[in-house]
XYZ file of N, CA, C and O in Angstrom:
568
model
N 14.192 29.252 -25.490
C 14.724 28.155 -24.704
C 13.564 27.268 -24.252
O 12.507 27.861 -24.035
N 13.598 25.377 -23.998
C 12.654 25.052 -24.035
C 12.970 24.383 -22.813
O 14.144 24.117 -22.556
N 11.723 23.981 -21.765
C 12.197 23.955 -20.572
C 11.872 22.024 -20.511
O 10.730 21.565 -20.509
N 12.882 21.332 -20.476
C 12.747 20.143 -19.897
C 12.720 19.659 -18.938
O 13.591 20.035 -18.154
N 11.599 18.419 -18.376
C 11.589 18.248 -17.176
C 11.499 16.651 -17.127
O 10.672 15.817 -17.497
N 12.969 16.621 -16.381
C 12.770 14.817 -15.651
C 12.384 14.724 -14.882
O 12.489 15.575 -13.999
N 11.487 13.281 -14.713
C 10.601 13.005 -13.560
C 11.517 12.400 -12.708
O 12.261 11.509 -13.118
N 11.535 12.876 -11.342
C 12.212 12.020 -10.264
C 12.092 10.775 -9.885
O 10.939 10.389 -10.074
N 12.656 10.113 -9.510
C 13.248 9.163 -9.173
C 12.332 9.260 -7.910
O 12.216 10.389 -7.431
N 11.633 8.184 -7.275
C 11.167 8.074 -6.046
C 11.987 6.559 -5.552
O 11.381 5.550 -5.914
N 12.865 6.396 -5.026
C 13.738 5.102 -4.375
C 13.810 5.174 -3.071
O 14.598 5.769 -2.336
N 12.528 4.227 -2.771
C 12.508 4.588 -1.198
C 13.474 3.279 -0.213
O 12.877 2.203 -0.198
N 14.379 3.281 0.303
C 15.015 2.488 0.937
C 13.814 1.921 2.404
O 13.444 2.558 3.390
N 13.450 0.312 1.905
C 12.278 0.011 2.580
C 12.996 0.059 3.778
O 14.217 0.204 3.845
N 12.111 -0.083 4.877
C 12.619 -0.491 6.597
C 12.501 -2.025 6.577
O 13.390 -2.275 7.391
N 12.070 -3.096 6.247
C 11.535 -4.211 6.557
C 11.242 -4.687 8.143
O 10.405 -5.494 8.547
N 12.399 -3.766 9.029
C 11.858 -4.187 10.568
C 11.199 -3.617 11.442
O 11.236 -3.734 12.667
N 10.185 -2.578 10.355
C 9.205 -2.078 10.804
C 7.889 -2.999 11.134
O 7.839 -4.016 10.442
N 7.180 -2.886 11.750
C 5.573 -3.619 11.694
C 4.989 -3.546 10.649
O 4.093 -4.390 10.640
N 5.025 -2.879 9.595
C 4.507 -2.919 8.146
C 5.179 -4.013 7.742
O 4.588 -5.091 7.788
N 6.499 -3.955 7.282
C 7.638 -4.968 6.575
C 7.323 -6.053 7.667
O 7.217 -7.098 7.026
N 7.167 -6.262 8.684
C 7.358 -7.574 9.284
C 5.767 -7.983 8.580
O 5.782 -8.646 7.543
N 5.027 -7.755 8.909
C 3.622 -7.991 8.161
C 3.867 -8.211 6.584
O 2.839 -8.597 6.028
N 4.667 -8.104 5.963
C 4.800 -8.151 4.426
C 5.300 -9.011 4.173
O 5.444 -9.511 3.057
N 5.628 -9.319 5.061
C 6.467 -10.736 5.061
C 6.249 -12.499 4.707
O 6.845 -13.522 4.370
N 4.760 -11.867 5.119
C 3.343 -13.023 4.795
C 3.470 -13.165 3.594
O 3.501 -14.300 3.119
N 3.570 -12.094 2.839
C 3.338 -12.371 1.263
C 4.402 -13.190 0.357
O 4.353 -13.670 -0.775
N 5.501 -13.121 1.493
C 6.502 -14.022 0.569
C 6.240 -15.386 0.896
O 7.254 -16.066 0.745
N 4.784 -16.337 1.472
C 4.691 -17.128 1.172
C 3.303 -17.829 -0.126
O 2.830 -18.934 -0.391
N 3.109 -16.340 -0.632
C 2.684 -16.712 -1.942
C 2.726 -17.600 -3.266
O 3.426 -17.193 -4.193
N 2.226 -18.440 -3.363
C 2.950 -19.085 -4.852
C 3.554 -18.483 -5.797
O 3.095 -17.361 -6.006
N 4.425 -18.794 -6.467
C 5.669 -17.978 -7.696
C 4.666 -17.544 -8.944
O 4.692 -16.512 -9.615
N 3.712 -18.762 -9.032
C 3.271 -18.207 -10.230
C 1.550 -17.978 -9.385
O 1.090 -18.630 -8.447
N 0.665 -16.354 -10.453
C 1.585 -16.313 -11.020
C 2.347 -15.212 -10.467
O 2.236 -14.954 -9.268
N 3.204 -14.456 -11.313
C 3.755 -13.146 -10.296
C 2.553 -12.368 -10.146
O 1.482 -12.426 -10.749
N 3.043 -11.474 -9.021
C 2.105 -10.330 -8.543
C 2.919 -9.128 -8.622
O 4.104 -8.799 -8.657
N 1.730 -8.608 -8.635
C 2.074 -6.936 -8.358
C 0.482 -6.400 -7.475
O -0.736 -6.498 -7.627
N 1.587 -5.739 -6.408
C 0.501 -5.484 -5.259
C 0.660 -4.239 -4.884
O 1.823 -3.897 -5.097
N 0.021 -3.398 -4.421
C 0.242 -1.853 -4.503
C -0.256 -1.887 -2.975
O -1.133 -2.533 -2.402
N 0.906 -0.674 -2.452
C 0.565 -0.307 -1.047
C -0.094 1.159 -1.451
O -0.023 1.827 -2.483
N -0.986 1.433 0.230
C -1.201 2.650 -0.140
C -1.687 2.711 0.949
O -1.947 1.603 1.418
N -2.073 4.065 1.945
C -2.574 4.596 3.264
C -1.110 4.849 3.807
O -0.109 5.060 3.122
N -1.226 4.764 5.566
C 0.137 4.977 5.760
C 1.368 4.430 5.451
O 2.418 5.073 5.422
N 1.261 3.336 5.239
C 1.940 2.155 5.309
C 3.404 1.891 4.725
O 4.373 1.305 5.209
N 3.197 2.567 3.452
C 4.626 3.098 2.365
C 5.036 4.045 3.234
O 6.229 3.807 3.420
N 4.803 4.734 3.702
C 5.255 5.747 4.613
C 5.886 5.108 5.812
O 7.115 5.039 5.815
N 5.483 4.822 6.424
C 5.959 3.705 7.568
C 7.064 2.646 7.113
O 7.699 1.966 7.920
N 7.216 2.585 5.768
C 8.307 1.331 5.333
C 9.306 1.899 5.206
O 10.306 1.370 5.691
N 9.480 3.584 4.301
C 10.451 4.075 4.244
C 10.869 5.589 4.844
O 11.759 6.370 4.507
N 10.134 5.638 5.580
C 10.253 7.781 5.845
C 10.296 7.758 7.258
O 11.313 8.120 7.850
N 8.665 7.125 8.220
C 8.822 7.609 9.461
C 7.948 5.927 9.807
O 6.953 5.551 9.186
N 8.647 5.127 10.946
C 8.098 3.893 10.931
C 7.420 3.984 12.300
O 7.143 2.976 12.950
N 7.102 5.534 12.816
C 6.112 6.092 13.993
C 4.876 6.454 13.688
O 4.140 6.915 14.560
N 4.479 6.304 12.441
C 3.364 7.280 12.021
C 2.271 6.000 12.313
O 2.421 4.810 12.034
N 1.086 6.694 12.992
C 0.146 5.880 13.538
C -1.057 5.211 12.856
O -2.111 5.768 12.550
N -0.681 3.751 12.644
C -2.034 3.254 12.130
C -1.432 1.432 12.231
O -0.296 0.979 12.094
N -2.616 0.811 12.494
C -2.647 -0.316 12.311
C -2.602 -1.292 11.823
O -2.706 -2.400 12.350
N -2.377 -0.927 10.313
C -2.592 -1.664 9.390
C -1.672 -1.410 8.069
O -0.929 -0.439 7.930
N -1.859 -2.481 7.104
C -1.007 -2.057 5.868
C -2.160 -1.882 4.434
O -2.239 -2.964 3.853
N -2.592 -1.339 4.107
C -3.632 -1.130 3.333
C -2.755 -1.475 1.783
O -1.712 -0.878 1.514
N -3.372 -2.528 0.849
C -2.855 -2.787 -0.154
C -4.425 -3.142 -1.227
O -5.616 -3.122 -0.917
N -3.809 -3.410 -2.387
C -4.557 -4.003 -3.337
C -3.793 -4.379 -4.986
O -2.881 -3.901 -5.661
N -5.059 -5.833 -5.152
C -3.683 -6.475 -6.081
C -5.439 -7.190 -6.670
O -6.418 -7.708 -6.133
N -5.060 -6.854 -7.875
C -6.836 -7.388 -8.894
C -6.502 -8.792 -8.789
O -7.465 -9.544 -8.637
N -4.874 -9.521 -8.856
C -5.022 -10.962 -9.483
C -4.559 -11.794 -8.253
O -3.561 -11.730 -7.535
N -5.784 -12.694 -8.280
C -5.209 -13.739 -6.770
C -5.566 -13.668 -5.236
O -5.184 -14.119 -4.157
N -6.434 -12.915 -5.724
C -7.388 -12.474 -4.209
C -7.034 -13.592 -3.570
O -6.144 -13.546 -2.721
N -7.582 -14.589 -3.836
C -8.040 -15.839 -3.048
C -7.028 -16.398 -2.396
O -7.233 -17.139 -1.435
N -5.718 -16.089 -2.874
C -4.234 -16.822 -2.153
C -3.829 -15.698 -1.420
O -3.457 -16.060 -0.304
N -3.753 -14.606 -1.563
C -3.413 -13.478 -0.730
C -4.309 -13.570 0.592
O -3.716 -13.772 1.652
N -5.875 -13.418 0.594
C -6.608 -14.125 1.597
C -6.358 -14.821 2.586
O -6.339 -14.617 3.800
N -6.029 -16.297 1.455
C -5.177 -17.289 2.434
C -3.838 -16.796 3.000
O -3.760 -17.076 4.196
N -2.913 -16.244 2.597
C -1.726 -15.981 2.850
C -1.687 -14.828 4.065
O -0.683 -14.531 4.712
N -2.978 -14.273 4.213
C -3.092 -13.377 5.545
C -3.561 -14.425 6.572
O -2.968 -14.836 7.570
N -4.691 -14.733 6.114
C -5.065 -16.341 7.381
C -3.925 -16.929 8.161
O -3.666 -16.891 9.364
N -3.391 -17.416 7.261
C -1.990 -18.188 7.716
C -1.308 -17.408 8.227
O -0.672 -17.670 9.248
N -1.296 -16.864 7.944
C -0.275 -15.552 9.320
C -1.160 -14.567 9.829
O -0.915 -13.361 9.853
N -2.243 -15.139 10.253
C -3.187 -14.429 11.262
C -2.756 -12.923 11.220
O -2.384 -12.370 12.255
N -2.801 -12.316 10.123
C -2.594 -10.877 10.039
C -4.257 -10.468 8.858
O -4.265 -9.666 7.924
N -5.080 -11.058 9.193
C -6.645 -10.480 9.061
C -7.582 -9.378 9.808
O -8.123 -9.972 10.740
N -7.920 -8.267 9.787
C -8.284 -7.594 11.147
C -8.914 -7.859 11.679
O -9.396 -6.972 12.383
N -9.554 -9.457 11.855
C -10.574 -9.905 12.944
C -9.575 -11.003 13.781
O -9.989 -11.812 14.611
N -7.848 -10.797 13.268
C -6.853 -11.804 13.621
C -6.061 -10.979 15.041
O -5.436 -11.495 15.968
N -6.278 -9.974 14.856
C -5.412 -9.177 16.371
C -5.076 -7.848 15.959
O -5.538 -7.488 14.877
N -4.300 -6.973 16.665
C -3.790 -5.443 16.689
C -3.609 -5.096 15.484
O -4.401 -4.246 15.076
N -2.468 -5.634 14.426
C -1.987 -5.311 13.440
C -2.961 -6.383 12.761
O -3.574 -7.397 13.097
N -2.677 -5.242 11.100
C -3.325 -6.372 10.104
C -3.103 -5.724 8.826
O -2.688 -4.568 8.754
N -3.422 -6.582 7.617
C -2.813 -6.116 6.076
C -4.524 -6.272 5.928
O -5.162 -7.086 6.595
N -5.038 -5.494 5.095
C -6.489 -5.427 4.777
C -6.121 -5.310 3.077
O -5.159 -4.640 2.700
N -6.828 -5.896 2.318
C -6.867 -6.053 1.284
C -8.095 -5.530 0.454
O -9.230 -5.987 0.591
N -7.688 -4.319 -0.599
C -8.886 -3.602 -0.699
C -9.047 -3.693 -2.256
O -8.708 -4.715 -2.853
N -9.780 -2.165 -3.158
C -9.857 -2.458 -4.301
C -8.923 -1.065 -4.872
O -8.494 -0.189 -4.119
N -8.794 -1.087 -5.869
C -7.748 0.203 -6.782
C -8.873 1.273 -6.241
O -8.336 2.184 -5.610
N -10.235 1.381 -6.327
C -10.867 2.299 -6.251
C -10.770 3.280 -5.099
O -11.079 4.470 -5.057
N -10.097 2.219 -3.879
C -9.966 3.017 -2.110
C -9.273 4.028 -2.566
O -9.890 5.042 -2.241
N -7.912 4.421 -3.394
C -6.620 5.004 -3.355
C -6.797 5.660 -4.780
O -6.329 5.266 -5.849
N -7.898 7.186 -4.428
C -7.729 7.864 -5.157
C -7.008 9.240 -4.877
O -7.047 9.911 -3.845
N -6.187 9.545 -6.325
C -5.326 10.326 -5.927
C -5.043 10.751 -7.495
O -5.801 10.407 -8.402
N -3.594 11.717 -7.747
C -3.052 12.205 -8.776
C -3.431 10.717 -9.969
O -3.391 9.503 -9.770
N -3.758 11.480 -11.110
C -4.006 10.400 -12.157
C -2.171 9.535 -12.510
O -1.950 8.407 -12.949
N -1.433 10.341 -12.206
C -0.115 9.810 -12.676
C 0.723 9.579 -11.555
O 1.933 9.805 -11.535
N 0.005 9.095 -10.567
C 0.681 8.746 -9.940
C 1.488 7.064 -9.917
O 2.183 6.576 -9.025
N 1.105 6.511 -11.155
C 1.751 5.504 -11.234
C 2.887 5.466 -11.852
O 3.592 4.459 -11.784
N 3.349 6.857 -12.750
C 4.632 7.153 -13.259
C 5.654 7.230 -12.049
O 6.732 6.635 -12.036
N 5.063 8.227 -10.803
C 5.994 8.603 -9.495
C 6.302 7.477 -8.588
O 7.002 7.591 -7.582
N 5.617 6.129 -9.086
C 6.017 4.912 -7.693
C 7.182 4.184 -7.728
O 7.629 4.001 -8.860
N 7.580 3.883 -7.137
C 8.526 2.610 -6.507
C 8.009 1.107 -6.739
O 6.895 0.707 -6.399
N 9.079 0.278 -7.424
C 9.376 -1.030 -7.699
C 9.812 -1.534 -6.603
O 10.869 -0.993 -6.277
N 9.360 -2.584 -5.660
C 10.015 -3.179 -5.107
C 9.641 -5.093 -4.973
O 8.608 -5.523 -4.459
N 10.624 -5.881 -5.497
C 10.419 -7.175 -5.469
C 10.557 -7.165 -3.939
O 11.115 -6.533 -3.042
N 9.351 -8.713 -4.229
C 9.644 -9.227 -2.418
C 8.751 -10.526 -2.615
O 7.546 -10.672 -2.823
N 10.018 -11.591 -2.438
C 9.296 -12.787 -2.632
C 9.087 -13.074 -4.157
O 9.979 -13.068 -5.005
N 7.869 -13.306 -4.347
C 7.232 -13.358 -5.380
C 6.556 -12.408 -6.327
O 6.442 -12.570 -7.542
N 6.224 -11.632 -5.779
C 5.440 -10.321 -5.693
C 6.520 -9.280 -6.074
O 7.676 -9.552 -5.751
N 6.293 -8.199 -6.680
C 6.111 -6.786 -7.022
C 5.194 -6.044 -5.878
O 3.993 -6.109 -5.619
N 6.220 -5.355 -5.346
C 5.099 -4.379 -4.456
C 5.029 -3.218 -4.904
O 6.200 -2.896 -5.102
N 3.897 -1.784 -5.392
C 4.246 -1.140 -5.460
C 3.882 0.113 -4.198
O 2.918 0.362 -3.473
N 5.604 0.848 -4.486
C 4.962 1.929 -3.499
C 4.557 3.085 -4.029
O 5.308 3.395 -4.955
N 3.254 4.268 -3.761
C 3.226 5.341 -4.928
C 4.257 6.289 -4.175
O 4.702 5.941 -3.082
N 4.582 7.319 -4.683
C 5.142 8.523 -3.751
C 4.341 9.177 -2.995
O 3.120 9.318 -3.064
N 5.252 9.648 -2.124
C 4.731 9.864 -0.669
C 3.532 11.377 -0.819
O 2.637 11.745 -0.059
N 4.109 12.049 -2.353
C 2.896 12.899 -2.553
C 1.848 12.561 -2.626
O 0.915 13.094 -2.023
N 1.750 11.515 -3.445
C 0.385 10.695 -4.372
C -0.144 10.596 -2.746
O -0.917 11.424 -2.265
N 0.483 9.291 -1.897
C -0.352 8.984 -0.422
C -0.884 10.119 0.023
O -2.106 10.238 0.123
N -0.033 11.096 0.347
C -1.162 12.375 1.049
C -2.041 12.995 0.389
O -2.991 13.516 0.974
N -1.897 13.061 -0.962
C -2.802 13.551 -1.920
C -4.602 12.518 -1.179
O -5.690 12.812 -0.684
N -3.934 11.471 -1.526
C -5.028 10.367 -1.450
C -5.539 10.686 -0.042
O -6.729 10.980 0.062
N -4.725 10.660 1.113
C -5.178 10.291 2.185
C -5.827 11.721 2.262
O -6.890 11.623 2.874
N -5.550 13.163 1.819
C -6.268 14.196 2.086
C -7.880 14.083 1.550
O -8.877 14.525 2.120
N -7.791 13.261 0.117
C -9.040 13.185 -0.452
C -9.934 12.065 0.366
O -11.137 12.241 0.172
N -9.663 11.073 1.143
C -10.081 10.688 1.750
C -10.747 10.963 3.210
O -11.608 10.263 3.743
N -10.168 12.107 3.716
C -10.567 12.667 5.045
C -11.759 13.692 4.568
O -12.757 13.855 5.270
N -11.555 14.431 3.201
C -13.004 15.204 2.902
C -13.900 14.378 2.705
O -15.080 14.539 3.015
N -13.500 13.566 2.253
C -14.619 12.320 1.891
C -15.616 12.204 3.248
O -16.685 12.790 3.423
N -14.956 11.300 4.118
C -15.285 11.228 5.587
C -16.185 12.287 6.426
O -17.165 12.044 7.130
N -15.488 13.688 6.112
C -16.274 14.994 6.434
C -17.643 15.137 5.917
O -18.747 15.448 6.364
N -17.176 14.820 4.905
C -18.607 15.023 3.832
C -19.754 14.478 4.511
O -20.828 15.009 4.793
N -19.191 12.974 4.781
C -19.993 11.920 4.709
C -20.809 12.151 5.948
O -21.970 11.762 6.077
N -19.938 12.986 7.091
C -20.231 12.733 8.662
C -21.542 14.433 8.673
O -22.448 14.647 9.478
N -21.151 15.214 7.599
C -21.913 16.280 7.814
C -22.773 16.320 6.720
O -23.198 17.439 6.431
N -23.169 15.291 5.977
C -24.356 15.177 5.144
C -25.179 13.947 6.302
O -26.357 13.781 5.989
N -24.767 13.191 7.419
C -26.023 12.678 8.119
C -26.493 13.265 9.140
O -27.507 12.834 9.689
C-alpha cells in the first residue's frame, strides 16, 4: 500500500480590523501596475488571522519589486518606524528564514493591487524560533 499525502490547505480568514490590516491598508494605495506580491512574515500573519493580541509593533514584510513606491506608500501614511508606535518595516527575503518549502504552505491574499503573501503559521515560528537563536548567539558570542 502506498501512502499519499495532500498538502493542506492553509486559508487564513484575514482580520483586517486588526492594527496589522489597518496598517495594510497603506498598500492599497500603490500603483496597479506593476502588480505586487509582498510577503508578510514575523508576527504579523499571525495577528491578521489567529490571535490579533500577540505583541509587537510592527508588520514585517518584503517585496524585491518597487521598493521605492512601497517606501513612499509608508511615508504617506506615516506608518515608517521613525513615523510613531506602529509601523510596516520593509525588509529583505533573507530576514525570514525558515522551512525551504515553505512557500508551497502559504496563503494568497489580494489586496488592492498587491498579492500579499501569508506563510503558515508553522513556517513563522519555525522562522521566528531561528531567529531568537540567532540573537542568543549573537548576545553570548560578545
Amino acid at each position: 500500500m502506498s501512502l499519499s499525502i495532500v498538502p493542506a490547505a492553509w486559508l487564513p480568514e484575514i482580520r483586517w480590523d486588526t492594527p496589522a490590516g489597518t496598517a495594510l491598508d497603506a498598500l492599497k494605495k500603490l500603483p496597479p501596475e506593476p502588480p505586487l506580491t509582498i510577503t508578510l512574515f514575523g508576527f504579523s500573519p499571525l495577528r491578521l488571522s489567529i490571535e490579533s493580541e500577540f505583541a509587537s509593533a510592527d508588520v514585517d514584510l518584503f517585496c524585491d519589486e518597487a521598493r521605492e513606491e512601497i517606501e513612499r506608500a509608508l511615508a504617506l501614511a506615516h506608518l515608517r518606524k521613525e513615523d510613531g508606535e506602529f509601523y510596516i518595516q520593509r525588509c529583505w527575503e533573507s530576514n525570514f528564514r525558515t522551512s525551504s518549502r515553505w512557500r508551497t504552505r502559504a496563503a494568497s491574499v489580494p489586496r488592492g493591487s498587491a498579492t500579499l503573501i501569508q506563510p503558515h503559521p508553522i513556517d513563522i515560528l519555525i522562522a521566528n524560533s531561528i531567529a531568537t537563536k540567532r540573537r542568543t548567539a549573537v548576545r553570548s558570542s560578545s
